[in-house]
Short mmCIF file of N, CA and C and ligand atoms in Angstrom, two decimals:
data_model
loop_
_atom_site.label_atom_id
_atom_site.label_comp_id
_atom_site.label_asym_id
_atom_site.label_seq_id
_atom_site.Cartn_x
_atom_site.Cartn_y
_atom_site.Cartn_z
N MET A 111 0.84 -1.21 0.00
CA MET A 111 0.00 0.00 0.00
C MET A 111 0.88 1.25 0.00
N GLY A 112 0.55 2.23 -0.78
CA GLY A 112 1.32 3.48 -0.73
C GLY A 112 1.70 4.05 -2.07
N SER A 113 1.98 3.21 -3.06
CA SER A 113 2.47 3.79 -4.31
C SER A 113 1.52 3.61 -5.49
N ASN A 114 0.25 3.46 -5.18
CA ASN A 114 -0.74 3.39 -6.26
C ASN A 114 -0.95 4.77 -6.87
N ILE A 115 -1.49 4.77 -8.09
CA ILE A 115 -1.87 6.04 -8.73
C ILE A 115 -3.37 5.96 -8.93
N ILE A 116 -4.07 6.86 -8.26
CA ILE A 116 -5.53 6.76 -8.21
C ILE A 116 -6.14 7.96 -8.93
N LEU A 117 -6.92 7.67 -9.96
CA LEU A 117 -7.52 8.75 -10.75
C LEU A 117 -8.95 8.98 -10.29
N VAL A 118 -9.26 10.22 -9.93
CA VAL A 118 -10.61 10.57 -9.51
C VAL A 118 -11.12 11.71 -10.39
N GLY A 119 -12.42 11.89 -10.40
CA GLY A 119 -13.01 12.99 -11.17
C GLY A 119 -14.38 12.58 -11.68
N LEU A 120 -15.10 13.56 -12.17
CA LEU A 120 -16.46 13.32 -12.64
C LEU A 120 -16.49 12.45 -13.89
N MET A 121 -17.67 11.95 -14.20
CA MET A 121 -17.88 11.20 -15.43
C MET A 121 -17.40 12.03 -16.63
N GLY A 122 -16.68 11.39 -17.52
CA GLY A 122 -16.24 12.10 -18.72
C GLY A 122 -14.94 12.87 -18.54
N SER A 123 -14.33 12.76 -17.35
CA SER A 123 -13.12 13.57 -17.12
C SER A 123 -11.87 12.91 -17.70
N GLY A 124 -11.98 11.66 -18.13
CA GLY A 124 -10.85 11.01 -18.80
C GLY A 124 -10.14 9.96 -17.96
N LYS A 125 -10.77 9.50 -16.88
CA LYS A 125 -10.10 8.55 -15.98
C LYS A 125 -9.73 7.25 -16.68
N SER A 126 -10.67 6.71 -17.44
CA SER A 126 -10.40 5.41 -18.08
C SER A 126 -9.35 5.55 -19.19
N ILE A 127 -9.51 6.59 -20.02
CA ILE A 127 -8.58 6.77 -21.15
C ILE A 127 -7.16 7.07 -20.65
N LEU A 128 -7.06 8.02 -19.73
CA LEU A 128 -5.72 8.37 -19.22
C LEU A 128 -5.16 7.23 -18.37
N GLY A 129 -6.05 6.49 -17.70
CA GLY A 129 -5.60 5.33 -16.92
C GLY A 129 -4.89 4.33 -17.82
N LYS A 130 -5.49 4.07 -18.99
CA LYS A 130 -4.87 3.13 -19.94
C LYS A 130 -3.51 3.64 -20.40
N GLN A 131 -3.47 4.93 -20.72
CA GLN A 131 -2.20 5.49 -21.23
C GLN A 131 -1.13 5.49 -20.15
N LEU A 132 -1.52 5.82 -18.91
CA LEU A 132 -0.54 5.81 -17.81
C LEU A 132 -0.04 4.40 -17.54
N ALA A 133 -0.97 3.44 -17.59
CA ALA A 133 -0.58 2.05 -17.32
C ALA A 133 0.45 1.60 -18.34
N SER A 134 0.24 1.98 -19.59
CA SER A 134 1.20 1.53 -20.60
C SER A 134 2.52 2.29 -20.47
N ARG A 135 2.48 3.59 -20.20
CA ARG A 135 3.72 4.35 -20.06
C ARG A 135 4.53 3.92 -18.83
N LEU A 136 3.83 3.58 -17.74
CA LEU A 136 4.55 3.28 -16.48
C LEU A 136 4.69 1.79 -16.23
N SER A 137 4.20 0.98 -17.17
CA SER A 137 4.23 -0.49 -17.02
C SER A 137 3.59 -0.94 -15.71
N LEU A 138 2.44 -0.38 -15.43
CA LEU A 138 1.69 -0.81 -14.25
C LEU A 138 0.35 -1.37 -14.72
N LYS A 139 -0.23 -2.23 -13.89
CA LYS A 139 -1.52 -2.80 -14.26
C LYS A 139 -2.62 -1.79 -13.93
N LEU A 140 -3.61 -1.71 -14.82
CA LEU A 140 -4.74 -0.82 -14.60
C LEU A 140 -5.91 -1.59 -14.00
N ILE A 141 -6.47 -1.01 -12.94
CA ILE A 141 -7.76 -1.54 -12.46
C ILE A 141 -8.80 -0.45 -12.69
N ASP A 142 -9.77 -0.75 -13.56
CA ASP A 142 -10.85 0.20 -13.81
C ASP A 142 -12.05 -0.29 -12.99
N LEU A 143 -12.39 0.46 -11.96
CA LEU A 143 -13.41 -0.04 -11.01
C LEU A 143 -14.74 -0.37 -11.70
N ASP A 144 -15.17 0.49 -12.63
CA ASP A 144 -16.44 0.21 -13.33
C ASP A 144 -16.36 -1.13 -14.05
N ASP A 145 -15.24 -1.36 -14.75
CA ASP A 145 -15.10 -2.63 -15.50
C ASP A 145 -15.10 -3.83 -14.55
N GLU A 146 -14.42 -3.68 -13.41
CA GLU A 146 -14.36 -4.79 -12.44
C GLU A 146 -15.76 -5.10 -11.90
N ILE A 147 -16.52 -4.04 -11.61
CA ILE A 147 -17.87 -4.24 -11.08
C ILE A 147 -18.73 -4.96 -12.11
N VAL A 148 -18.65 -4.51 -13.35
CA VAL A 148 -19.45 -5.12 -14.42
C VAL A 148 -19.06 -6.59 -14.58
N SER A 149 -17.76 -6.87 -14.54
CA SER A 149 -17.37 -8.27 -14.75
C SER A 149 -17.75 -9.14 -13.54
N GLN A 150 -17.64 -8.60 -12.33
CA GLN A 150 -18.03 -9.40 -11.15
C GLN A 150 -19.54 -9.59 -11.07
N ALA A 151 -20.29 -8.55 -11.42
CA ALA A 151 -21.75 -8.63 -11.31
C ALA A 151 -22.36 -9.38 -12.49
N GLY A 152 -21.63 -9.43 -13.59
CA GLY A 152 -22.16 -10.10 -14.78
C GLY A 152 -23.27 -9.30 -15.44
N LYS A 153 -23.35 -8.01 -15.12
CA LYS A 153 -24.34 -7.16 -15.81
C LYS A 153 -23.83 -5.73 -15.92
N SER A 154 -24.50 -4.95 -16.74
CA SER A 154 -24.04 -3.59 -17.00
C SER A 154 -24.34 -2.67 -15.80
N ILE A 155 -23.72 -1.50 -15.79
CA ILE A 155 -23.96 -0.56 -14.69
C ILE A 155 -25.44 -0.14 -14.64
N PRO A 156 -26.05 0.23 -15.77
CA PRO A 156 -27.49 0.57 -15.67
C PRO A 156 -28.33 -0.59 -15.13
N GLU A 157 -27.96 -1.83 -15.48
CA GLU A 157 -28.72 -2.98 -14.95
C GLU A 157 -28.53 -3.13 -13.44
N ILE A 158 -27.31 -2.89 -12.97
CA ILE A 158 -27.07 -2.99 -11.52
C ILE A 158 -27.89 -1.92 -10.79
N PHE A 159 -27.84 -0.69 -11.30
CA PHE A 159 -28.63 0.39 -10.69
C PHE A 159 -30.12 0.02 -10.68
N ARG A 160 -30.59 -0.52 -11.80
CA ARG A 160 -32.02 -0.82 -11.94
C ARG A 160 -32.44 -1.99 -11.04
N ASP A 161 -31.63 -3.05 -11.04
CA ASP A 161 -32.05 -4.28 -10.33
C ASP A 161 -31.71 -4.25 -8.85
N GLU A 162 -30.56 -3.65 -8.52
CA GLU A 162 -30.11 -3.75 -7.13
C GLU A 162 -30.03 -2.41 -6.42
N GLY A 163 -30.11 -1.34 -7.18
CA GLY A 163 -30.08 0.00 -6.58
C GLY A 163 -28.67 0.57 -6.52
N GLU A 164 -28.63 1.89 -6.41
CA GLU A 164 -27.33 2.56 -6.42
C GLU A 164 -26.47 2.15 -5.22
N GLN A 165 -27.09 1.95 -4.05
CA GLN A 165 -26.29 1.63 -2.86
C GLN A 165 -25.51 0.33 -3.04
N SER A 166 -26.16 -0.63 -3.69
CA SER A 166 -25.49 -1.90 -3.91
C SER A 166 -24.29 -1.72 -4.84
N PHE A 167 -24.47 -0.87 -5.86
CA PHE A 167 -23.34 -0.53 -6.73
C PHE A 167 -22.21 0.11 -5.93
N ARG A 168 -22.58 1.05 -5.06
CA ARG A 168 -21.57 1.75 -4.24
C ARG A 168 -20.82 0.77 -3.33
N ASP A 169 -21.55 -0.21 -2.79
CA ASP A 169 -20.91 -1.20 -1.91
C ASP A 169 -19.89 -2.03 -2.68
N MET A 170 -20.27 -2.43 -3.90
CA MET A 170 -19.33 -3.21 -4.72
C MET A 170 -18.10 -2.37 -5.05
N GLU A 171 -18.35 -1.11 -5.37
CA GLU A 171 -17.26 -0.20 -5.73
C GLU A 171 -16.26 -0.07 -4.57
N SER A 172 -16.81 0.11 -3.36
CA SER A 172 -15.94 0.27 -2.19
C SER A 172 -15.15 -1.00 -1.90
N GLU A 173 -15.83 -2.14 -2.07
CA GLU A 173 -15.18 -3.42 -1.79
C GLU A 173 -14.02 -3.68 -2.76
N ILE A 174 -14.25 -3.42 -4.02
CA ILE A 174 -13.20 -3.67 -5.02
C ILE A 174 -12.05 -2.68 -4.84
N LEU A 175 -12.39 -1.43 -4.52
CA LEU A 175 -11.33 -0.44 -4.27
C LEU A 175 -10.46 -0.87 -3.09
N ALA A 176 -11.11 -1.26 -2.00
CA ALA A 176 -10.36 -1.65 -0.80
C ALA A 176 -9.45 -2.84 -1.09
N LYS A 177 -9.99 -3.83 -1.81
CA LYS A 177 -9.18 -5.02 -2.14
C LYS A 177 -7.96 -4.64 -2.97
N ALA A 178 -8.19 -3.79 -3.97
CA ALA A 178 -7.09 -3.40 -4.87
C ALA A 178 -6.02 -2.64 -4.11
N LEU A 179 -6.45 -1.82 -3.17
CA LEU A 179 -5.47 -0.97 -2.47
C LEU A 179 -4.78 -1.69 -1.32
N GLN A 180 -5.30 -2.85 -0.95
CA GLN A 180 -4.68 -3.54 0.18
C GLN A 180 -3.61 -4.55 -0.23
N THR A 181 -3.34 -4.65 -1.51
CA THR A 181 -2.31 -5.59 -1.92
C THR A 181 -0.96 -4.88 -1.94
N GLU A 182 0.08 -5.68 -2.05
CA GLU A 182 1.44 -5.13 -2.09
C GLU A 182 1.72 -4.44 -3.42
N GLN A 183 1.03 -4.96 -4.46
CA GLN A 183 1.30 -4.46 -5.81
C GLN A 183 0.74 -3.05 -6.01
N ALA A 184 1.50 -2.22 -6.75
CA ALA A 184 1.00 -0.88 -7.07
C ALA A 184 0.21 -0.94 -8.38
N TYR A 185 -0.92 -0.28 -8.39
CA TYR A 185 -1.78 -0.24 -9.57
C TYR A 185 -2.07 1.20 -9.97
N ILE A 186 -2.51 1.32 -11.22
CA ILE A 186 -3.22 2.53 -11.61
C ILE A 186 -4.69 2.20 -11.38
N ILE A 187 -5.38 3.01 -10.62
CA ILE A 187 -6.80 2.74 -10.37
C ILE A 187 -7.63 3.85 -11.01
N ALA A 188 -8.47 3.48 -11.97
CA ALA A 188 -9.43 4.44 -12.52
C ALA A 188 -10.72 4.24 -11.74
N THR A 189 -11.05 5.21 -10.88
CA THR A 189 -12.26 5.07 -10.05
C THR A 189 -13.48 5.51 -10.86
N GLY A 190 -14.67 5.20 -10.35
CA GLY A 190 -15.89 5.78 -10.90
C GLY A 190 -16.08 7.16 -10.26
N GLY A 191 -16.83 8.02 -10.93
CA GLY A 191 -16.98 9.39 -10.45
C GLY A 191 -17.50 9.52 -9.03
N GLY A 192 -18.25 8.50 -8.56
CA GLY A 192 -18.86 8.60 -7.24
C GLY A 192 -18.06 7.92 -6.13
N ALA A 193 -16.89 7.40 -6.46
CA ALA A 193 -16.12 6.64 -5.45
C ALA A 193 -15.71 7.50 -4.26
N VAL A 194 -15.60 8.80 -4.48
CA VAL A 194 -15.18 9.70 -3.39
C VAL A 194 -16.31 10.03 -2.42
N LEU A 195 -17.53 9.59 -2.72
CA LEU A 195 -18.65 9.94 -1.84
C LEU A 195 -18.50 9.28 -0.47
N SER A 196 -17.86 8.14 -0.42
CA SER A 196 -17.66 7.45 0.85
C SER A 196 -16.41 7.97 1.55
N GLU A 197 -16.60 8.33 2.82
CA GLU A 197 -15.46 8.84 3.58
C GLU A 197 -14.38 7.77 3.75
N ASP A 198 -14.81 6.53 3.94
CA ASP A 198 -13.84 5.42 4.07
C ASP A 198 -13.00 5.32 2.80
N ASN A 199 -13.67 5.44 1.65
CA ASN A 199 -12.92 5.38 0.38
C ASN A 199 -11.91 6.52 0.30
N ARG A 200 -12.35 7.70 0.73
CA ARG A 200 -11.44 8.86 0.63
C ARG A 200 -10.21 8.65 1.53
N LEU A 201 -10.43 8.15 2.72
CA LEU A 201 -9.29 7.91 3.63
C LEU A 201 -8.34 6.89 3.04
N LEU A 202 -8.92 5.84 2.51
CA LEU A 202 -8.13 4.76 1.92
C LEU A 202 -7.29 5.28 0.75
N MET A 203 -7.92 6.07 -0.11
CA MET A 203 -7.20 6.60 -1.28
C MET A 203 -6.02 7.44 -0.84
N LYS A 204 -6.25 8.29 0.16
CA LYS A 204 -5.18 9.20 0.59
C LYS A 204 -3.98 8.44 1.14
N GLN A 205 -4.27 7.30 1.78
CA GLN A 205 -3.17 6.51 2.36
C GLN A 205 -2.46 5.67 1.32
N ALA A 206 -3.15 5.42 0.20
CA ALA A 206 -2.68 4.34 -0.67
C ALA A 206 -1.85 4.79 -1.85
N GLY A 207 -1.60 6.08 -1.96
CA GLY A 207 -0.77 6.50 -3.09
C GLY A 207 -1.03 7.93 -3.50
N SER A 208 -0.76 8.21 -4.77
CA SER A 208 -0.97 9.56 -5.30
C SER A 208 -2.35 9.63 -5.93
N VAL A 209 -3.10 10.62 -5.50
CA VAL A 209 -4.45 10.78 -6.04
C VAL A 209 -4.45 11.94 -7.03
N ILE A 210 -4.85 11.64 -8.24
CA ILE A 210 -4.85 12.64 -9.32
C ILE A 210 -6.31 12.97 -9.65
N TRP A 211 -6.64 14.24 -9.53
CA TRP A 211 -8.01 14.70 -9.85
C TRP A 211 -8.03 15.21 -11.29
N LEU A 212 -8.80 14.53 -12.12
CA LEU A 212 -8.98 14.96 -13.50
C LEU A 212 -10.26 15.79 -13.55
N GLY A 213 -10.16 17.01 -14.00
CA GLY A 213 -11.34 17.87 -14.00
C GLY A 213 -11.50 18.63 -15.30
N ALA A 214 -12.72 19.12 -15.50
CA ALA A 214 -13.02 19.99 -16.64
C ALA A 214 -14.34 20.67 -16.29
N SER A 215 -14.71 21.66 -17.08
CA SER A 215 -15.95 22.39 -16.76
C SER A 215 -17.16 21.48 -16.99
N PRO A 216 -18.26 21.74 -16.29
CA PRO A 216 -19.48 20.95 -16.50
C PRO A 216 -19.90 20.97 -17.97
N GLU A 217 -19.68 22.08 -18.65
CA GLU A 217 -20.08 22.18 -20.07
C GLU A 217 -19.31 21.15 -20.90
N ILE A 218 -18.00 21.09 -20.69
CA ILE A 218 -17.17 20.14 -21.46
C ILE A 218 -17.55 18.70 -21.11
N LEU A 219 -17.71 18.44 -19.81
CA LEU A 219 -18.02 17.06 -19.39
C LEU A 219 -19.37 16.62 -19.95
N ALA A 220 -20.35 17.51 -19.85
CA ALA A 220 -21.70 17.15 -20.34
C ALA A 220 -21.65 16.86 -21.84
N LYS A 221 -20.89 17.65 -22.56
CA LYS A 221 -20.77 17.46 -24.01
C LYS A 221 -20.14 16.10 -24.33
N ARG A 222 -19.13 15.74 -23.52
CA ARG A 222 -18.44 14.47 -23.79
C ARG A 222 -19.35 13.26 -23.59
N ILE A 223 -20.26 13.35 -22.64
CA ILE A 223 -21.00 12.12 -22.31
C ILE A 223 -22.47 12.15 -22.68
N THR A 224 -22.92 13.23 -23.29
CA THR A 224 -24.32 13.27 -23.71
C THR A 224 -24.60 12.11 -24.66
N GLY A 225 -25.68 11.41 -24.38
CA GLY A 225 -26.07 10.30 -25.26
C GLY A 225 -25.45 8.97 -24.87
N ASP A 226 -24.63 8.95 -23.81
CA ASP A 226 -24.03 7.69 -23.37
C ASP A 226 -25.02 6.96 -22.47
N SER A 227 -25.60 5.90 -22.99
CA SER A 227 -26.66 5.22 -22.24
C SER A 227 -26.11 4.35 -21.12
N ASN A 228 -24.80 4.32 -20.98
CA ASN A 228 -24.20 3.47 -19.95
C ASN A 228 -24.02 4.21 -18.63
N ARG A 229 -24.51 5.46 -18.55
CA ARG A 229 -24.33 6.22 -17.32
C ARG A 229 -25.69 6.58 -16.72
N PRO A 230 -26.15 5.70 -15.81
CA PRO A 230 -27.52 5.84 -15.31
C PRO A 230 -27.79 7.18 -14.64
N LEU A 231 -26.77 7.78 -14.01
CA LEU A 231 -27.02 9.04 -13.30
C LEU A 231 -27.39 10.17 -14.25
N LEU A 232 -27.06 10.00 -15.52
CA LEU A 232 -27.35 11.08 -16.47
C LEU A 232 -28.53 10.76 -17.38
N ALA A 233 -29.17 9.62 -17.12
CA ALA A 233 -30.30 9.24 -17.97
C ALA A 233 -31.50 10.12 -17.64
N GLU A 234 -32.25 10.46 -18.65
CA GLU A 234 -33.54 11.14 -18.51
C GLU A 234 -33.47 12.54 -17.93
N ILE A 235 -32.30 13.12 -17.81
CA ILE A 235 -32.24 14.47 -17.26
C ILE A 235 -31.37 15.33 -18.18
N ASP A 236 -31.50 16.61 -18.00
CA ASP A 236 -30.63 17.54 -18.72
C ASP A 236 -29.20 17.30 -18.25
N PRO A 237 -28.32 16.77 -19.11
CA PRO A 237 -26.97 16.39 -18.66
C PRO A 237 -26.17 17.57 -18.10
N LEU A 238 -26.37 18.75 -18.69
CA LEU A 238 -25.60 19.90 -18.20
C LEU A 238 -26.02 20.29 -16.78
N ALA A 239 -27.33 20.30 -16.55
CA ALA A 239 -27.82 20.66 -15.20
C ALA A 239 -27.31 19.63 -14.18
N LYS A 240 -27.36 18.36 -14.56
CA LYS A 240 -26.90 17.30 -13.65
C LYS A 240 -25.40 17.44 -13.39
N MET A 241 -24.66 17.72 -14.45
CA MET A 241 -23.21 17.84 -14.31
C MET A 241 -22.84 19.03 -13.41
N LYS A 242 -23.60 20.12 -13.56
CA LYS A 242 -23.33 21.28 -12.70
C LYS A 242 -23.59 20.92 -11.24
N ALA A 243 -24.68 20.21 -11.00
CA ALA A 243 -25.02 19.82 -9.62
C ALA A 243 -23.95 18.87 -9.06
N LEU A 244 -23.52 17.91 -9.89
CA LEU A 244 -22.49 16.96 -9.43
C LEU A 244 -21.17 17.68 -9.15
N SER A 245 -20.85 18.69 -9.97
CA SER A 245 -19.60 19.44 -9.74
C SER A 245 -19.65 20.15 -8.39
N ILE A 246 -20.79 20.77 -8.11
CA ILE A 246 -20.92 21.50 -6.84
C ILE A 246 -20.81 20.53 -5.66
N GLU A 247 -21.46 19.39 -5.81
CA GLU A 247 -21.48 18.42 -4.72
C GLU A 247 -20.10 17.75 -4.53
N ARG A 248 -19.47 17.41 -5.65
CA ARG A 248 -18.30 16.54 -5.52
C ARG A 248 -16.94 17.23 -5.64
N ASN A 249 -16.86 18.38 -6.29
CA ASN A 249 -15.54 19.00 -6.44
C ASN A 249 -14.81 19.18 -5.10
N PRO A 250 -15.53 19.56 -4.03
CA PRO A 250 -14.82 19.66 -2.74
C PRO A 250 -14.24 18.32 -2.28
N LEU A 251 -14.92 17.23 -2.64
CA LEU A 251 -14.42 15.90 -2.23
C LEU A 251 -13.20 15.50 -3.05
N TYR A 252 -13.25 15.80 -4.35
CA TYR A 252 -12.07 15.51 -5.17
C TYR A 252 -10.88 16.34 -4.68
N GLU A 253 -11.18 17.59 -4.37
CA GLU A 253 -10.11 18.48 -3.90
C GLU A 253 -9.51 17.98 -2.59
N GLU A 254 -10.38 17.46 -1.74
CA GLU A 254 -9.92 16.96 -0.43
C GLU A 254 -8.92 15.81 -0.57
N VAL A 255 -9.14 14.95 -1.55
CA VAL A 255 -8.26 13.77 -1.66
C VAL A 255 -7.07 13.98 -2.58
N ALA A 256 -7.14 15.02 -3.45
CA ALA A 256 -6.18 15.09 -4.55
C ALA A 256 -4.80 15.60 -4.15
N ASP A 257 -3.79 14.98 -4.73
CA ASP A 257 -2.41 15.50 -4.63
C ASP A 257 -2.10 16.39 -5.83
N LEU A 258 -2.82 16.18 -6.92
CA LEU A 258 -2.55 16.95 -8.15
C LEU A 258 -3.87 17.13 -8.89
N TYR A 259 -4.07 18.35 -9.43
CA TYR A 259 -5.23 18.61 -10.28
C TYR A 259 -4.77 18.71 -11.73
N VAL A 260 -5.47 18.04 -12.60
CA VAL A 260 -5.13 18.10 -14.03
C VAL A 260 -6.39 18.49 -14.79
N ASP A 261 -6.30 19.59 -15.53
CA ASP A 261 -7.46 20.08 -16.28
C ASP A 261 -7.49 19.42 -17.65
N THR A 262 -8.34 18.41 -17.78
CA THR A 262 -8.39 17.68 -19.05
C THR A 262 -9.26 18.41 -20.09
N GLY A 263 -9.85 19.52 -19.66
CA GLY A 263 -10.56 20.35 -20.63
C GLY A 263 -9.59 21.21 -21.41
N LYS A 264 -8.46 21.50 -20.78
CA LYS A 264 -7.49 22.39 -21.44
C LYS A 264 -6.31 21.64 -22.03
N LEU A 265 -5.95 20.51 -21.44
CA LEU A 265 -4.77 19.76 -21.91
C LEU A 265 -5.18 18.63 -22.84
N THR A 266 -4.34 18.30 -23.79
CA THR A 266 -4.57 17.10 -24.59
C THR A 266 -4.26 15.89 -23.71
N ASP A 267 -4.67 14.71 -24.15
CA ASP A 267 -4.38 13.50 -23.37
C ASP A 267 -2.88 13.36 -23.15
N GLU A 268 -2.12 13.62 -24.21
CA GLU A 268 -0.67 13.49 -24.11
C GLU A 268 -0.08 14.45 -23.07
N GLU A 269 -0.57 15.69 -23.09
CA GLU A 269 -0.08 16.69 -22.12
C GLU A 269 -0.48 16.31 -20.70
N ALA A 270 -1.69 15.79 -20.56
CA ALA A 270 -2.16 15.40 -19.23
C ALA A 270 -1.29 14.27 -18.67
N VAL A 271 -1.01 13.28 -19.52
CA VAL A 271 -0.16 12.15 -19.09
C VAL A 271 1.23 12.67 -18.72
N ALA A 272 1.77 13.56 -19.54
CA ALA A 272 3.11 14.10 -19.26
C ALA A 272 3.11 14.85 -17.92
N LYS A 273 2.05 15.61 -17.66
CA LYS A 273 1.99 16.36 -16.40
C LYS A 273 1.96 15.41 -15.20
N ILE A 274 1.20 14.34 -15.33
CA ILE A 274 1.09 13.38 -14.21
C ILE A 274 2.43 12.67 -14.00
N ILE A 275 3.05 12.25 -15.09
CA ILE A 275 4.33 11.54 -14.95
C ILE A 275 5.39 12.47 -14.36
N HIS A 276 5.38 13.71 -14.79
CA HIS A 276 6.34 14.69 -14.24
C HIS A 276 6.11 14.85 -12.73
N PHE A 277 4.87 14.97 -12.34
CA PHE A 277 4.54 15.12 -10.91
C PHE A 277 5.01 13.91 -10.10
N LEU A 278 4.78 12.73 -10.67
CA LEU A 278 5.13 11.50 -9.94
C LEU A 278 6.63 11.33 -9.81
N SER A 279 7.39 11.90 -10.76
CA SER A 279 8.83 11.68 -10.74
C SER A 279 9.55 12.72 -9.85
N ASP A 280 8.81 13.70 -9.37
CA ASP A 280 9.45 14.75 -8.52
C ASP A 280 9.82 14.23 -7.14
C1 S3P B 963 -20.81 7.32 -11.52
C2 S3P B 963 -19.82 7.33 -12.47
C3 S3P B 963 -19.59 6.19 -13.37
C4 S3P B 963 -20.10 4.88 -12.76
C5 S3P B 963 -21.51 5.04 -12.31
C6 S3P B 963 -21.71 6.15 -11.28
C7 S3P B 963 -20.97 8.53 -10.66
O1 S3P B 963 -18.20 6.07 -13.63
O2 S3P B 963 -19.28 4.50 -11.69
O3 S3P B 963 -22.30 5.27 -13.45
O4 S3P B 963 -21.62 8.43 -9.60
O5 S3P B 963 -20.41 9.60 -11.02
P1 S3P B 963 -17.38 7.07 -14.59
O6 S3P B 963 -16.99 8.25 -13.76
O7 S3P B 963 -16.19 6.26 -14.99
O8 S3P B 963 -18.26 7.41 -15.73
#
């Protein structure tokens, strides 16, 4: 425990994409929490929300995060946007390595994920209004855990990866 690289941020902030690029650049294994949940549950995220409820999804998320962070091996962890809602998760992340907050404006994030039917929290609502509300609710939590902020609305993926690697090598 201690040298993991944990990516946090709202939906659409680039956690999965940059996670893959960082894993390949740093030769570390990537754990994408959403993917792990889907593979363990044997169903999609919208199906888990629909059949078992959001809390059950959150419990799985916390369990997989804790397991990943309790091993000796260092991972890149791409969290889901809501993983920081749990105080236990936030404490664990802070102890377990470098936490990188990927952020962008609600306008940019909403644009990136509009029409993505795999994100139940944004279904049936105005995505921009929801994204603004999520930013207000969660940005303080991302800020609380983060060692580094990376604006993926302004930087290209390559620049964002370079900034993170530079930070980690300091
Ligand atoms: C969620 C974000 C999603 C996924 C789930 C809930 C959230 O992950 O975990 O739909 O609460 O913000 P991404 O941030 O990878 O889209």
